[in-house]
JSON list of C-alpha atoms in Angstrom, two decimals:
[
{"chain": "A", "resi": 68, "resn": "MET", "atom": "CA", "xyz": [0.00, 0.00, 0.00]},
{"chain": "A", "resi": 69, "resn": "GLU", "atom": "CA", "xyz": [1.15, 3.52, -0.76]},
{"chain": "A", "resi": 70, "resn": "PRO", "atom": "CA", "xyz": [0.18, 6.83, 0.90]},
{"chain": "A", "resi": 71, "resn": "LYS", "atom": "CA", "xyz": [-2.67, 8.54, -0.98]},
{"chain": "A", "resi": 72, "resn": "GLU", "atom": "CA", "xyz": [-3.69, 11.35, 1.40]},
{"chain": "A", "resi": 73, "resn": "GLU", "atom": "CA", "xyz": [-2.37, 13.00, 4.54]},
{"chain": "A", "resi": 74, "resn": "PHE", "atom": "CA", "xyz": [-4.16, 14.35, 7.59]},
{"chain": "A", "resi": 75, "resn": "LYS", "atom": "CA", "xyz": [-3.17, 16.12, 10.79]},
{"chain": "A", "resi": 76, "resn": "GLY", "atom": "CA", "xyz": [-4.54, 15.81, 14.29]},
{"chain": "A", "resi": 77, "resn": "ILE", "atom": "CA", "xyz": [-7.45, 13.93, 15.79]},
{"chain": "A", "resi": 78, "resn": "THR", "atom": "CA", "xyz": [-10.02, 15.83, 13.72]},
{"chain": "A", "resi": 79, "resn": "GLY", "atom": "CA", "xyz": [-8.16, 14.97, 10.51]},
{"chain": "A", "resi": 80, "resn": "ASN", "atom": "CA", "xyz": [-7.99, 11.33, 11.61]},
{"chain": "A", "resi": 81, "resn": "LEU", "atom": "CA", "xyz": [-11.73, 11.21, 12.29]},
{"chain": "A", "resi": 82, "resn": "MET", "atom": "CA", "xyz": [-12.63, 12.97, 9.04]},
{"chain": "A", "resi": 83, "resn": "ALA", "atom": "CA", "xyz": [-10.44, 10.56, 7.03]},
{"chain": "A", "resi": 84, "resn": "PHE", "atom": "CA", "xyz": [-12.41, 7.70, 8.57]},
{"chain": "A", "resi": 85, "resn": "LYS", "atom": "CA", "xyz": [-15.78, 9.39, 7.99]},
{"chain": "A", "resi": 86, "resn": "LYS", "atom": "CA", "xyz": [-14.90, 9.91, 4.32]},
{"chain": "A", "resi": 87, "resn": "GLU", "atom": "CA", "xyz": [-13.78, 6.29, 3.93]},
{"chain": "A", "resi": 88, "resn": "VAL", "atom": "CA", "xyz": [-17.08, 4.87, 5.24]},
{"chain": "A", "resi": 89, "resn": "ALA", "atom": "CA", "xyz": [-19.37, 7.47, 3.62]},
{"chain": "A", "resi": 90, "resn": "GLU", "atom": "CA", "xyz": [-21.18, 4.90, 1.46]},
{"chain": "A", "resi": 91, "resn": "ALA", "atom": "CA", "xyz": [-21.70, 2.37, 4.27]},
{"chain": "A", "resi": 92, "resn": "ASN", "atom": "CA", "xyz": [-24.90, 1.92, 6.27]},
{"chain": "A", "resi": 93, "resn": "LYS", "atom": "CA", "xyz": [-23.29, -0.19, 8.99]},
{"chain": "A", "resi": 94, "resn": "VAL", "atom": "CA", "xyz": [-19.75, -0.39, 10.37]},
{"chain": "A", "resi": 95, "resn": "THR", "atom": "CA", "xyz": [-18.47, -3.13, 12.65]},
{"chain": "A", "resi": 96, "resn": "PHE", "atom": "CA", "xyz": [-15.33, -2.39, 14.68]},
{"chain": "A", "resi": 97, "resn": "ALA", "atom": "CA", "xyz": [-13.19, -5.25, 16.00]},
{"chain": "A", "resi": 98, "resn": "GLY", "atom": "CA", "xyz": [-10.64, -4.57, 18.71]},
{"chain": "A", "resi": 99, "resn": "LEU", "atom": "CA", "xyz": [-9.28, -5.33, 22.14]},
{"chain": "A", "resi": 100, "resn": "PRO", "atom": "CA", "xyz": [-11.47, -4.42, 25.10]},
{"chain": "A", "resi": 101, "resn": "GLY", "atom": "CA", "xyz": [-10.29, -1.37, 27.00]},
{"chain": "A", "resi": 102, "resn": "VAL", "atom": "CA", "xyz": [-7.52, -0.42, 24.58]},
{"chain": "A", "resi": 103, "resn": "CYS", "atom": "CA", "xyz": [-9.57, -0.25, 21.37]},
{"chain": "A", "resi": 104, "resn": "THR", "atom": "CA", "xyz": [-13.07, 0.36, 22.73]},
{"chain": "A", "resi": 105, "resn": "PRO", "atom": "CA", "xyz": [-12.60, 4.10, 23.37]},
{"chain": "A", "resi": 106, "resn": "PHE", "atom": "CA", "xyz": [-11.15, 4.59, 19.89]},
{"chain": "A", "resi": 107, "resn": "ALA", "atom": "CA", "xyz": [-14.08, 2.71, 18.34]},
{"chain": "A", "resi": 108, "resn": "GLU", "atom": "CA", "xyz": [-16.47, 4.91, 20.33]},
{"chain": "A", "resi": 109, "resn": "LEU", "atom": "CA", "xyz": [-14.70, 8.03, 19.06]},
{"chain": "A", "resi": 110, "resn": "PHE", "atom": "CA", "xyz": [-14.82, 6.85, 15.43]},
{"chain": "A", "resi": 111, "resn": "ALA", "atom": "CA", "xyz": [-18.47, 5.78, 15.85]},
{"chain": "A", "resi": 112, "resn": "TYR", "atom": "CA", "xyz": [-19.31, 9.23, 17.14]},
{"chain": "A", "resi": 113, "resn": "VAL", "atom": "CA", "xyz": [-18.33, 10.88, 13.85]},
{"chain": "A", "resi": 114, "resn": "ILE", "atom": "CA", "xyz": [-20.58, 8.43, 11.96]},
{"chain": "A", "resi": 115, "resn": "ARG", "atom": "CA", "xyz": [-23.44, 8.50, 14.48]},
{"chain": "A", "resi": 116, "resn": "ASP", "atom": "CA", "xyz": [-25.93, 8.65, 11.60]},
{"chain": "A", "resi": 117, "resn": "LYS", "atom": "CA", "xyz": [-24.89, 5.06, 10.72]},
{"chain": "A", "resi": 118, "resn": "GLU", "atom": "CA", "xyz": [-25.31, 1.81, 12.60]},
{"chain": "A", "resi": 119, "resn": "SER", "atom": "CA", "xyz": [-22.14, 0.85, 14.49]},
{"chain": "A", "resi": 120, "resn": "VAL", "atom": "CA", "xyz": [-21.15, -2.38, 16.23]},
{"chain": "A", "resi": 121, "resn": "PHE", "atom": "CA", "xyz": [-18.20, -3.42, 18.42]},
{"chain": "A", "resi": 122, "resn": "ILE", "atom": "CA", "xyz": [-16.75, -6.93, 18.53]},
{"chain": "A", "resi": 123, "resn": "THR", "atom": "CA", "xyz": [-14.37, -7.93, 21.30]},
{"chain": "A", "resi": 124, "resn": "GLY", "atom": "CA", "xyz": [-11.31, -9.47, 19.66]},
{"chain": "A", "resi": 125, "resn": "VAL", "atom": "CA", "xyz": [-12.42, -11.69, 16.79]},
{"chain": "A", "resi": 126, "resn": "ASP", "atom": "CA", "xyz": [-15.43, -13.29, 18.51]},
{"chain": "A", "resi": 127, "resn": "ALA", "atom": "CA", "xyz": [-18.45, -12.19, 16.44]},
{"chain": "A", "resi": 128, "resn": "LYS", "atom": "CA", "xyz": [-20.74, -13.55, 19.17]},
{"chain": "A", "resi": 129, "resn": "THR", "atom": "CA", "xyz": [-19.70, -10.60, 21.37]},
{"chain": "A", "resi": 130, "resn": "ALA", "atom": "CA", "xyz": [-21.16, -8.04, 18.94]},
{"chain": "A", "resi": 131, "resn": "LYS", "atom": "CA", "xyz": [-22.74, -5.08, 20.75]},
{"chain": "A", "resi": 132, "resn": "LYS", "atom": "CA", "xyz": [-24.60, -2.11, 19.36]},
{"chain": "A", "resi": 133, "resn": "MET", "atom": "CA", "xyz": [-22.84, 1.23, 19.67]},
{"chain": "A", "resi": 134, "resn": "GLU", "atom": "CA", "xyz": [-25.50, 3.81, 20.41]},
{"chain": "A", "resi": 135, "resn": "MET", "atom": "CA", "xyz": [-25.61, 7.51, 21.18]},
{"chain": "A", "resi": 136, "resn": "THR", "atom": "CA", "xyz": [-26.52, 8.20, 24.81]},
{"chain": "A", "resi": 137, "resn": "PRO", "atom": "CA", "xyz": [-26.33, 11.34, 26.97]},
{"chain": "A", "resi": 138, "resn": "GLN", "atom": "CA", "xyz": [-22.82, 10.14, 27.92]},
{"chain": "A", "resi": 139, "resn": "GLY", "atom": "CA", "xyz": [-21.70, 9.71, 24.30]},
{"chain": "A", "resi": 140, "resn": "ILE", "atom": "CA", "xyz": [-21.37, 6.51, 22.31]},
{"chain": "A", "resi": 141, "resn": "GLN", "atom": "CA", "xyz": [-21.90, 3.46, 24.52]},
{"chain": "A", "resi": 142, "resn": "LEU", "atom": "CA", "xyz": [-21.98, -0.30, 23.96]},
{"chain": "A", "resi": 143, "resn": "THR", "atom": "CA", "xyz": [-25.51, -1.58, 24.51]},
{"chain": "A", "resi": 144, "resn": "ASP", "atom": "CA", "xyz": [-27.45, -4.65, 23.36]},
{"chain": "A", "resi": 145, "resn": "ASP", "atom": "CA", "xyz": [-26.31, -7.77, 21.53]},
{"chain": "A", "resi": 146, "resn": "THR", "atom": "CA", "xyz": [-26.64, -7.39, 17.78]},
{"chain": "A", "resi": 147, "resn": "ASP", "atom": "CA", "xyz": [-25.91, -8.89, 14.36]},
{"chain": "A", "resi": 148, "resn": "PRO", "atom": "CA", "xyz": [-22.28, -8.12, 13.46]},
{"chain": "A", "resi": 149, "resn": "ARG", "atom": "CA", "xyz": [-22.71, -8.34, 9.66]},
{"chain": "A", "resi": 150, "resn": "ALA", "atom": "CA", "xyz": [-21.77, -5.00, 8.11]},
{"chain": "A", "resi": 151, "resn": "ASP", "atom": "CA", "xyz": [-20.77, -3.08, 5.01]},
{"chain": "A", "resi": 152, "resn": "VAL", "atom": "CA", "xyz": [-17.44, -2.17, 6.59]},
{"chain": "A", "resi": 153, "resn": "LEU", "atom": "CA", "xyz": [-15.26, -4.16, 8.96]},
{"chain": "A", "resi": 154, "resn": "ALA", "atom": "CA", "xyz": [-12.86, -1.83, 10.78]},
{"chain": "A", "resi": 155, "resn": "ILE", "atom": "CA", "xyz": [-9.93, -3.72, 12.28]},
{"chain": "A", "resi": 156, "resn": "LEU", "atom": "CA", "xyz": [-8.39, -1.73, 15.14]},
{"chain": "A", "resi": 157, "resn": "GLY", "atom": "CA", "xyz": [-4.63, -1.78, 15.62]},
{"chain": "A", "resi": 158, "resn": "GLY", "atom": "CA", "xyz": [-4.76, -3.37, 19.06]},
{"chain": "A", "resi": 159, "resn": "LEU", "atom": "CA", "xyz": [-5.60, -6.70, 17.43]},
{"chain": "A", "resi": 160, "resn": "SER", "atom": "CA", "xyz": [-2.13, -6.73, 15.87]},
{"chain": "A", "resi": 161, "resn": "MET", "atom": "CA", "xyz": [-0.34, -6.25, 19.19]},
{"chain": "A", "resi": 162, "resn": "PRO", "atom": "CA", "xyz": [1.50, -9.32, 20.54]},
{"chain": "A", "resi": 163, "resn": "LYS", "atom": "CA", "xyz": [-0.69, -9.46, 23.67]},
{"chain": "A", "resi": 164, "resn": "ALA", "atom": "CA", "xyz": [-3.74, -10.05, 21.44]},
{"chain": "A", "resi": 165, "resn": "ASN", "atom": "CA", "xyz": [-2.18, -13.36, 20.36]},
{"chain": "A", "resi": 166, "resn": "LEU", "atom": "CA", "xyz": [-3.94, -13.32, 16.99]},
{"chain": "A", "resi": 167, "resn": "GLU", "atom": "CA", "xyz": [-2.84, -14.42, 13.56]},
{"chain": "A", "resi": 168, "resn": "VAL", "atom": "CA", "xyz": [-3.77, -13.17, 10.10]},
{"chain": "A", "resi": 169, "resn": "GLU", "atom": "CA", "xyz": [-5.99, -16.26, 9.72]},
{"chain": "A", "resi": 170, "resn": "ASP", "atom": "CA", "xyz": [-8.08, -15.11, 12.70]},
{"chain": "A", "resi": 171, "resn": "ILE", "atom": "CA", "xyz": [-8.74, -11.79, 10.98]},
{"chain": "A", "resi": 172, "resn": "GLU", "atom": "CA", "xyz": [-9.55, -13.49, 7.67]},
{"chain": "A", "resi": 173, "resn": "LYS", "atom": "CA", "xyz": [-12.06, -15.76, 9.42]},
{"chain": "A", "resi": 174, "resn": "LEU", "atom": "CA", "xyz": [-13.70, -12.74, 11.06]},
{"chain": "A", "resi": 175, "resn": "LYS", "atom": "CA", "xyz": [-13.82, -10.95, 7.71]},
{"chain": "A", "resi": 176, "resn": "ASP", "atom": "CA", "xyz": [-15.62, -13.91, 6.13]},
{"chain": "A", "resi": 177, "resn": "GLU", "atom": "CA", "xyz": [-18.07, -14.03, 9.03]},
{"chain": "A", "resi": 178, "resn": "VAL", "atom": "CA", "xyz": [-18.85, -10.30, 9.31]},
{"chain": "A", "resi": 179, "resn": "LEU", "atom": "CA", "xyz": [-18.33, -8.57, 5.99]},
{"chain": "A", "resi": 180, "resn": "LYS", "atom": "CA", "xyz": [-21.31, -8.35, 3.63]},
{"chain": "A", "resi": 181, "resn": "GLU", "atom": "CA", "xyz": [-20.77, -9.09, -0.06]},
{"chain": "A", "resi": 182, "resn": "GLY", "atom": "CA", "xyz": [-19.13, -6.11, -1.73]},
{"chain": "A", "resi": 183, "resn": "GLY", "atom": "CA", "xyz": [-18.11, -4.66, 1.63]},
{"chain": "A", "resi": 184, "resn": "LYS", "atom": "CA", "xyz": [-14.67, -3.46, 2.58]},
{"chain": "A", "resi": 185, "resn": "MET", "atom": "CA", "xyz": [-12.20, -4.06, 5.36]},
{"chain": "A", "resi": 186, "resn": "ILE", "atom": "CA", "xyz": [-10.26, -1.09, 6.64]},
{"chain": "A", "resi": 187, "resn": "GLY", "atom": "CA", "xyz": [-7.51, -0.86, 9.20]},
{"chain": "A", "resi": 188, "resn": "LEU", "atom": "CA", "xyz": [-7.50, 1.79, 11.92]},
{"chain": "A", "resi": 189, "resn": "CYS", "atom": "CA", "xyz": [-4.17, 2.03, 13.70]},
{"chain": "A", "resi": 190, "resn": "TYR", "atom": "CA", "xyz": [-1.62, 4.37, 15.22]},
{"chain": "A", "resi": 191, "resn": "MET", "atom": "CA", "xyz": [2.13, 4.48, 14.91]},
{"chain": "A", "resi": 192, "resn": "SER", "atom": "CA", "xyz": [2.19, 2.08, 11.91]},
{"chain": "A", "resi": 193, "resn": "MET", "atom": "CA", "xyz": [1.12, -0.92, 13.99]},
{"chain": "A", "resi": 194, "resn": "PHE", "atom": "CA", "xyz": [-0.04, -2.93, 10.97]},
{"chain": "A", "resi": 195, "resn": "GLN", "atom": "CA", "xyz": [3.17, -2.22, 9.09]},
{"chain": "A", "resi": 196, "resn": "GLN", "atom": "CA", "xyz": [5.27, -3.20, 12.11]},
{"chain": "A", "resi": 197, "resn": "VAL", "atom": "CA", "xyz": [3.77, -6.70, 12.17]},
{"chain": "A", "resi": 198, "resn": "GLY", "atom": "CA", "xyz": [3.40, -7.07, 8.40]},
{"chain": "A", "resi": 199, "resn": "TRP", "atom": "CA", "xyz": [-0.40, -7.12, 8.36]},
{"chain": "A", "resi": 200, "resn": "ASP", "atom": "CA", "xyz": [-0.41, -4.40, 5.70]},
{"chain": "A", "resi": 201, "resn": "GLU", "atom": "CA", "xyz": [1.12, -6.98, 3.33]},
{"chain": "A", "resi": 202, "resn": "LYS", "atom": "CA", "xyz": [-0.65, -10.09, 4.62]},
{"chain": "A", "resi": 203, "resn": "LEU", "atom": "CA", "xyz": [-4.25, -8.84, 4.85]},
{"chain": "A", "resi": 204, "resn": "ASP", "atom": "CA", "xyz": [-6.33, -7.51, 1.99]},
{"chain": "A", "resi": 205, "resn": "PHE", "atom": "CA", "xyz": [-7.23, -4.14, 3.51]},
{"chain": "A", "resi": 206, "resn": "ASP", "atom": "CA", "xyz": [-9.12, -1.77, 1.24]},
{"chain": "A", "resi": 207, "resn": "CYS", "atom": "CA", "xyz": [-7.29, 0.99, 3.09]},
{"chain": "A", "resi": 208, "resn": "ILE", "atom": "CA", "xyz": [-5.38, 1.63, 6.30]},
{"chain": "A", "resi": 209, "resn": "ILE", "atom": "CA", "xyz": [-5.87, 4.87, 8.22]},
{"chain": "A", "resi": 210, "resn": "ASP", "atom": "CA", "xyz": [-2.64, 5.22, 10.19]},
{"chain": "A", "resi": 211, "resn": "GLY", "atom": "CA", "xyz": [-2.34, 8.06, 12.69]},
{"chain": "A", "resi": 212, "resn": "HIS", "atom": "CA", "xyz": [0.89, 9.22, 14.27]},
{"chain": "A", "resi": 213, "resn": "LEU", "atom": "CA", "xyz": [0.86, 10.95, 17.61]},
{"chain": "A", "resi": 214, "resn": "SER", "atom": "CA", "xyz": [3.47, 13.19, 19.07]},
{"chain": "A", "resi": 215, "resn": "GLY", "atom": "CA", "xyz": [3.37, 15.46, 22.04]},
{"chain": "A", "resi": 216, "resn": "GLU", "atom": "CA", "xyz": [5.18, 17.26, 24.78]},
{"chain": "A", "resi": 217, "resn": "ILE", "atom": "CA", "xyz": [4.81, 17.85, 28.47]},
{"chain": "A", "resi": 218, "resn": "LEU", "atom": "CA", "xyz": [4.77, 21.46, 29.55]},
{"chain": "A", "resi": 219, "resn": "ARG", "atom": "CA", "xyz": [5.44, 22.58, 33.12]}
]
């Protein structure tokens, strides 16, 4: 994969995602609990006019609706995980997730509707670091890079 567009900051990251899923009616996020859940909630917020789902790890049976509440996007009831877009969060590629490319491919077959697309959402080139950018057939990867400083 080669870079096609650039963005800056959290807003740019979110708008890149929103643009990528513009044609979808339903997006299913798959990620690690705790680490990925808040990111999925943030991405789901910018597409709150669409149906969003969160899967813990690669277990489609854990699919929960992501719904707007007074507290923001929250995981609610069990739901059907099948979607137009499967968004794989970078935490799944971390060693502690103990997952292989085959696990992601199986989830893709189980969740993605015909003609749908699989996108990667990661930070700090996580997918490239583990080679998933070459091993998985992502339609695109949205890769954010964070930097910062501490002021006193």
